[in-house]
Amino acid sequence: MNNMGDDSNKINTLVPVDLVIDHSVQVDVARSENTVQANMELEFQRNKERFAFLKCGSNAFQNMLVVPPGSGIVHQVNLEYLGRVVFNTDGLLYPDSVVGTDSHTTMIDGLGVAGWGVGGIEAEAAMLGQPMSMVPLWAWLALSYRENLEMV
């Protein structure tokens, strides 16, 4: 963008994006006092280039937060640190919601935050401002019948 004479700061996600790096640690060391530390060090050595790229990306976009490896699994990190329940933007209050690619995304519903689990393409579309339809594809209606029902 800069080479074409435009401002690269215009490139940004339209909604806040939190990328949690989890489930990537391989267990090479076990049954020792420094198990976690040793495995994390090996993880950073193996994925140095990938983590540097993600860090660069998190610095390049205003609406993107990258939660580093070793911070926890996404649904726990979301519940404990990221879920805001209510946003306050210039005095305008509106509810938080989550669209995530982890199968446990909907755990955030326990805090009153609407959470939807989606595929990668749907998540990318949401980041770029594509509206998502949250209307269910089907609804269930239970009917019951009692014989000799008296009108009161």
PDB file of N, CA and C in Angstrom, residues 50-97:
ATOM      1  N   ARG A  50       7.280 -18.598  13.009  1.00  0.00           N
ATOM      2  CA  ARG A  50       5.818 -18.449  13.052  1.00  0.00           C
ATOM      3  C   ARG A  50       5.407 -17.436  14.116  1.00  0.00           C
ATOM      4  N   PHE A  51       6.003 -17.536  15.311  1.00  0.00           N
ATOM      5  CA  PHE A  51       5.650 -16.618  16.392  1.00  0.00           C
ATOM      6  C   PHE A  51       6.091 -15.187  16.075  1.00  0.00           C
ATOM      7  N   ALA A  52       7.244 -15.029  15.406  1.00  0.00           N
ATOM      8  CA  ALA A  52       7.697 -13.694  14.999  1.00  0.00           C
ATOM      9  C   ALA A  52       6.719 -13.081  13.997  1.00  0.00           C
ATOM     10  N   PHE A  53       6.236 -13.895  13.064  1.00  0.00           N
ATOM     11  CA  PHE A  53       5.254 -13.424  12.084  1.00  0.00           C
ATOM     12  C   PHE A  53       3.968 -12.967  12.775  1.00  0.00           C
ATOM     13  N   LEU A  54       3.482 -13.764  13.728  1.00  0.00           N
ATOM     14  CA  LEU A  54       2.256 -13.405  14.443  1.00  0.00           C
ATOM     15  C   LEU A  54       2.445 -12.146  15.282  1.00  0.00           C
ATOM     16  N   LYS A  55       3.607 -11.994  15.884  1.00  0.00           N
ATOM     17  CA  LYS A  55       3.890 -10.789  16.670  1.00  0.00           C
ATOM     18  C   LYS A  55       3.905  -9.565  15.761  1.00  0.00           C
ATOM     19  N   CYS A  56       4.516  -9.699  14.599  1.00  0.00           N
ATOM     20  CA  CYS A  56       4.535  -8.608  13.625  1.00  0.00           C
ATOM     21  C   CYS A  56       3.110  -8.241  13.215  1.00  0.00           C
ATOM     22  N   GLY A  57       2.287  -9.259  12.970  1.00  0.00           N
ATOM     23  CA  GLY A  57       0.892  -9.016  12.609  1.00  0.00           C
ATOM     24  C   GLY A  57       0.119  -8.312  13.698  1.00  0.00           C
ATOM     25  N   SER A  58       0.376  -8.691  14.950  1.00  0.00           N
ATOM     26  CA  SER A  58      -0.353  -8.060  16.054  1.00  0.00           C
ATOM     27  C   SER A  58       0.038  -6.596  16.202  1.00  0.00           C
ATOM     28  N   ASN A  59       1.269  -6.259  15.831  1.00  0.00           N
ATOM     29  CA  ASN A  59       1.712  -4.862  15.898  1.00  0.00           C
ATOM     30  C   ASN A  59       1.221  -4.050  14.705  1.00  0.00           C
ATOM     31  N   ALA A  60       0.908  -4.719  13.602  1.00  0.00           N
ATOM     32  CA  ALA A  60       0.517  -4.025  12.378  1.00  0.00           C
ATOM     33  C   ALA A  60      -0.959  -3.629  12.360  1.00  0.00           C
ATOM     34  N   PHE A  61      -1.793  -4.341  13.101  1.00  0.00           N
ATOM     35  CA  PHE A  61      -3.234  -4.087  13.066  1.00  0.00           C
ATOM     36  C   PHE A  61      -3.715  -3.532  14.399  1.00  0.00           C
ATOM     37  N   GLN A  62      -4.524  -2.493  14.342  1.00  0.00           N
ATOM     38  CA  GLN A  62      -5.028  -1.866  15.562  1.00  0.00           C
ATOM     39  C   GLN A  62      -6.054  -2.734  16.279  1.00  0.00           C
ATOM     40  N   ASN A  63      -6.856  -3.467  15.544  1.00  0.00           N
ATOM     41  CA  ASN A  63      -7.943  -4.242  16.148  1.00  0.00           C
ATOM     42  C   ASN A  63      -7.567  -5.683  16.442  1.00  0.00           C
ATOM     43  N   MET A  64      -6.277  -6.012  16.408  1.00  0.00           N
ATOM     44  CA  MET A  64      -5.874  -7.407  16.577  1.00  0.00           C
ATOM     45  C   MET A  64      -4.981  -7.573  17.800  1.00  0.00           C
ATOM     46  N   LEU A  65      -5.343  -8.545  18.632  1.00  0.00           N
ATOM     47  CA  LEU A  65      -4.538  -8.905  19.794  1.00  0.00           C
ATOM     48  C   LEU A  65      -4.125 -10.359  19.634  1.00  0.00           C
ATOM     49  N   VAL A  66      -2.830 -10.630  19.718  1.00  0.00           N
ATOM     50  CA  VAL A  66      -2.336 -12.000  19.678  1.00  0.00           C
ATOM     51  C   VAL A  66      -1.953 -12.388  21.100  1.00  0.00           C
ATOM     52  N   VAL A  67      -2.610 -13.411  21.615  1.00  0.00           N
ATOM     53  CA  VAL A  67      -2.304 -13.931  22.946  1.00  0.00           C
ATOM     54  C   VAL A  67      -1.237 -15.003  22.752  1.00  0.00           C
ATOM     55  N   PRO A  68      -0.053 -14.817  23.355  1.00  0.00           N
ATOM     56  CA  PRO A  68       1.076 -15.706  23.062  1.00  0.00           C
ATOM     57  C   PRO A  68       0.886 -17.122  23.583  1.00  0.00           C
ATOM     58  N   PRO A  69       1.672 -18.048  23.025  1.00  0.00           N
ATOM     59  CA  PRO A  69       1.599 -19.436  23.487  1.00  0.00           C
ATOM     60  C   PRO A  69       1.973 -19.528  24.960  1.00  0.00           C
ATOM     61  N   GLY A  70       1.386 -20.511  25.626  1.00  0.00           N
ATOM     62  CA  GLY A  70       1.655 -20.698  27.044  1.00  0.00           C
ATOM     63  C   GLY A  70       0.720 -19.920  27.944  1.00  0.00           C
ATOM     64  N   SER A  71      -0.186 -19.140  27.354  1.00  0.00           N
ATOM     65  CA  SER A  71      -1.129 -18.342  28.148  1.00  0.00           C
ATOM     66  C   SER A  71      -2.353 -19.142  28.561  1.00  0.00           C
ATOM     67  N   GLY A  72      -2.606 -20.250  27.900  1.00  0.00           N
ATOM     68  CA  GLY A  72      -3.763 -21.080  28.205  1.00  0.00           C
ATOM     69  C   GLY A  72      -4.510 -21.442  26.939  1.00  0.00           C
ATOM     70  N   ILE A  73      -5.535 -22.273  27.100  1.00  0.00           N
ATOM     71  CA  ILE A  73      -6.349 -22.659  25.959  1.00  0.00           C
ATOM     72  C   ILE A  73      -7.406 -21.589  25.706  1.00  0.00           C
ATOM     73  N   VAL A  74      -7.831 -21.477  24.466  1.00  0.00           N
ATOM     74  CA  VAL A  74      -8.614 -20.329  24.021  1.00  0.00           C
ATOM     75  C   VAL A  74      -9.886 -20.109  24.836  1.00  0.00           C
ATOM     76  N   HIS A  75     -10.656 -21.162  25.108  1.00  0.00           N
ATOM     77  CA  HIS A  75     -11.920 -20.918  25.804  1.00  0.00           C
ATOM     78  C   HIS A  75     -11.681 -20.465  27.240  1.00  0.00           C
ATOM     79  N   GLN A  76     -10.623 -20.906  27.883  1.00  0.00           N
ATOM     80  CA  GLN A  76     -10.307 -20.440  29.235  1.00  0.00           C
ATOM     81  C   GLN A  76      -9.795 -18.999  29.199  1.00  0.00           C
ATOM     82  N   VAL A  77      -8.898 -18.699  28.266  1.00  0.00           N
ATOM     83  CA  VAL A  77      -8.371 -17.340  28.131  1.00  0.00           C
ATOM     84  C   VAL A  77      -9.511 -16.375  27.820  1.00  0.00           C
ATOM     85  N   ASN A  78     -10.426 -16.795  26.959  1.00  0.00           N
ATOM     86  CA  ASN A  78     -11.558 -15.945  26.610  1.00  0.00           C
ATOM     87  C   ASN A  78     -12.433 -15.657  27.826  1.00  0.00           C
ATOM     88  N   LEU A  79     -12.742 -16.689  28.596  1.00  0.00           N
ATOM     89  CA  LEU A  79     -13.575 -16.509  29.789  1.00  0.00           C
ATOM     90  C   LEU A  79     -12.898 -15.636  30.839  1.00  0.00           C
ATOM     91  N   GLU A  80     -11.604 -15.844  31.058  1.00  0.00           N
ATOM     92  CA  GLU A  80     -10.917 -15.185  32.164  1.00  0.00           C
ATOM     93  C   GLU A  80     -10.349 -13.811  31.824  1.00  0.00           C
ATOM     94  N   TYR A  81      -9.984 -13.579  30.555  1.00  0.00           N
ATOM     95  CA  TYR A  81      -9.283 -12.340  30.225  1.00  0.00           C
ATOM     96  C   TYR A  81      -9.903 -11.515  29.106  1.00  0.00           C
ATOM     97  N   LEU A  82     -10.423 -12.171  28.082  1.00  0.00           N
ATOM     98  CA  LEU A  82     -10.831 -11.439  26.884  1.00  0.00           C
ATOM     99  C   LEU A  82     -12.293 -11.024  26.876  1.00  0.00           C
ATOM    100  N   GLY A  83     -13.175 -11.867  27.402  1.00  0.00           N
ATOM    101  CA  GLY A  83     -14.605 -11.564  27.385  1.00  0.00           C
ATOM    102  C   GLY A  83     -14.896 -10.279  28.141  1.00  0.00           C
ATOM    103  N   ARG A  84     -15.569  -9.338  27.496  1.00  0.00           N
ATOM    104  CA  ARG A  84     -15.827  -8.030  28.110  1.00  0.00           C
ATOM    105  C   ARG A  84     -17.260  -7.880  28.609  1.00  0.00           C
ATOM    106  N   VAL A  85     -18.143  -8.723  28.187  1.00  0.00           N
ATOM    107  CA  VAL A  85     -19.570  -8.707  28.521  1.00  0.00           C
ATOM    108  C   VAL A  85     -20.256  -7.468  27.946  1.00  0.00           C
ATOM    109  N   VAL A  86     -19.745  -6.272  28.250  1.00  0.00           N
ATOM    110  CA  VAL A  86     -20.332  -5.037  27.724  1.00  0.00           C
ATOM    111  C   VAL A  86     -19.208  -4.139  27.209  1.00  0.00           C
ATOM    112  N   PHE A  87     -19.381  -3.598  26.014  1.00  0.00           N
ATOM    113  CA  PHE A  87     -18.449  -2.618  25.462  1.00  0.00           C
ATOM    114  C   PHE A  87     -18.969  -1.223  25.773  1.00  0.00           C
ATOM    115  N   ASN A  88     -18.063  -0.289  25.995  1.00  0.00           N
ATOM    116  CA  ASN A  88     -18.420   1.111  26.187  1.00  0.00           C
ATOM    117  C   ASN A  88     -17.592   1.923  25.199  1.00  0.00           C
ATOM    118  N   THR A  89     -18.238   2.392  24.156  1.00  0.00           N
ATOM    119  CA  THR A  89     -17.569   3.196  23.144  1.00  0.00           C
ATOM    120  C   THR A  89     -18.196   4.577  23.129  1.00  0.00           C
ATOM    121  N   ASP A  90     -17.462   5.543  23.615  1.00  0.00           N
ATOM    122  CA  ASP A  90     -17.940   6.931  23.662  1.00  0.00           C
ATOM    123  C   ASP A  90     -19.306   7.046  24.334  1.00  0.00           C
ATOM    124  N   GLY A  91     -19.493   6.320  25.427  1.00  0.00           N
ATOM    125  CA  GLY A  91     -20.745   6.374  26.171  1.00  0.00           C
ATOM    126  C   GLY A  91     -21.842   5.480  25.629  1.00  0.00           C
ATOM    127  N   LEU A  92     -21.599   4.831  24.504  1.00  0.00           N
ATOM    128  CA  LEU A  92     -22.568   3.906  23.927  1.00  0.00           C
ATOM    129  C   LEU A  92     -22.252   2.505  24.431  1.00  0.00           C
ATOM    130  N   LEU A  93     -23.194   1.897  25.128  1.00  0.00           N
ATOM    131  CA  LEU A  93     -23.007   0.555  25.666  1.00  0.00           C
ATOM    132  C   LEU A  93     -23.659  -0.467  24.741  1.00  0.00           C
ATOM    133  N   TYR A  94     -22.936  -1.550  24.465  1.00  0.00           N
ATOM    134  CA  TYR A  94     -23.503  -2.626  23.657  1.00  0.00           C
ATOM    135  C   TYR A  94     -22.890  -3.948  24.092  1.00  0.00           C
ATOM    136  N   PRO A  95     -23.637  -5.047  23.911  1.00  0.00           N
ATOM    137  CA  PRO A  95     -23.183  -6.343  24.427  1.00  0.00           C
ATOM    138  C   PRO A  95     -22.038  -6.932  23.605  1.00  0.00           C
ATOM    139  N   ASP A  96     -21.207  -7.675  24.297  1.00  0.00           N
ATOM    140  CA  ASP A  96     -20.114  -8.407  23.657  1.00  0.00           C
ATOM    141  C   ASP A  96     -20.685  -9.629  22.956  1.00  0.00           C
ATOM    142  N   SER A  97     -20.004 -10.095  21.956  1.00  0.00           N
ATOM    143  CA  SER A  97     -20.345 -11.350  21.291  1.00  0.00           C
ATOM    144  C   SER A  97     -19.050 -11.961  20.775  1.00  0.00           C
TER     145      SER A  97
END
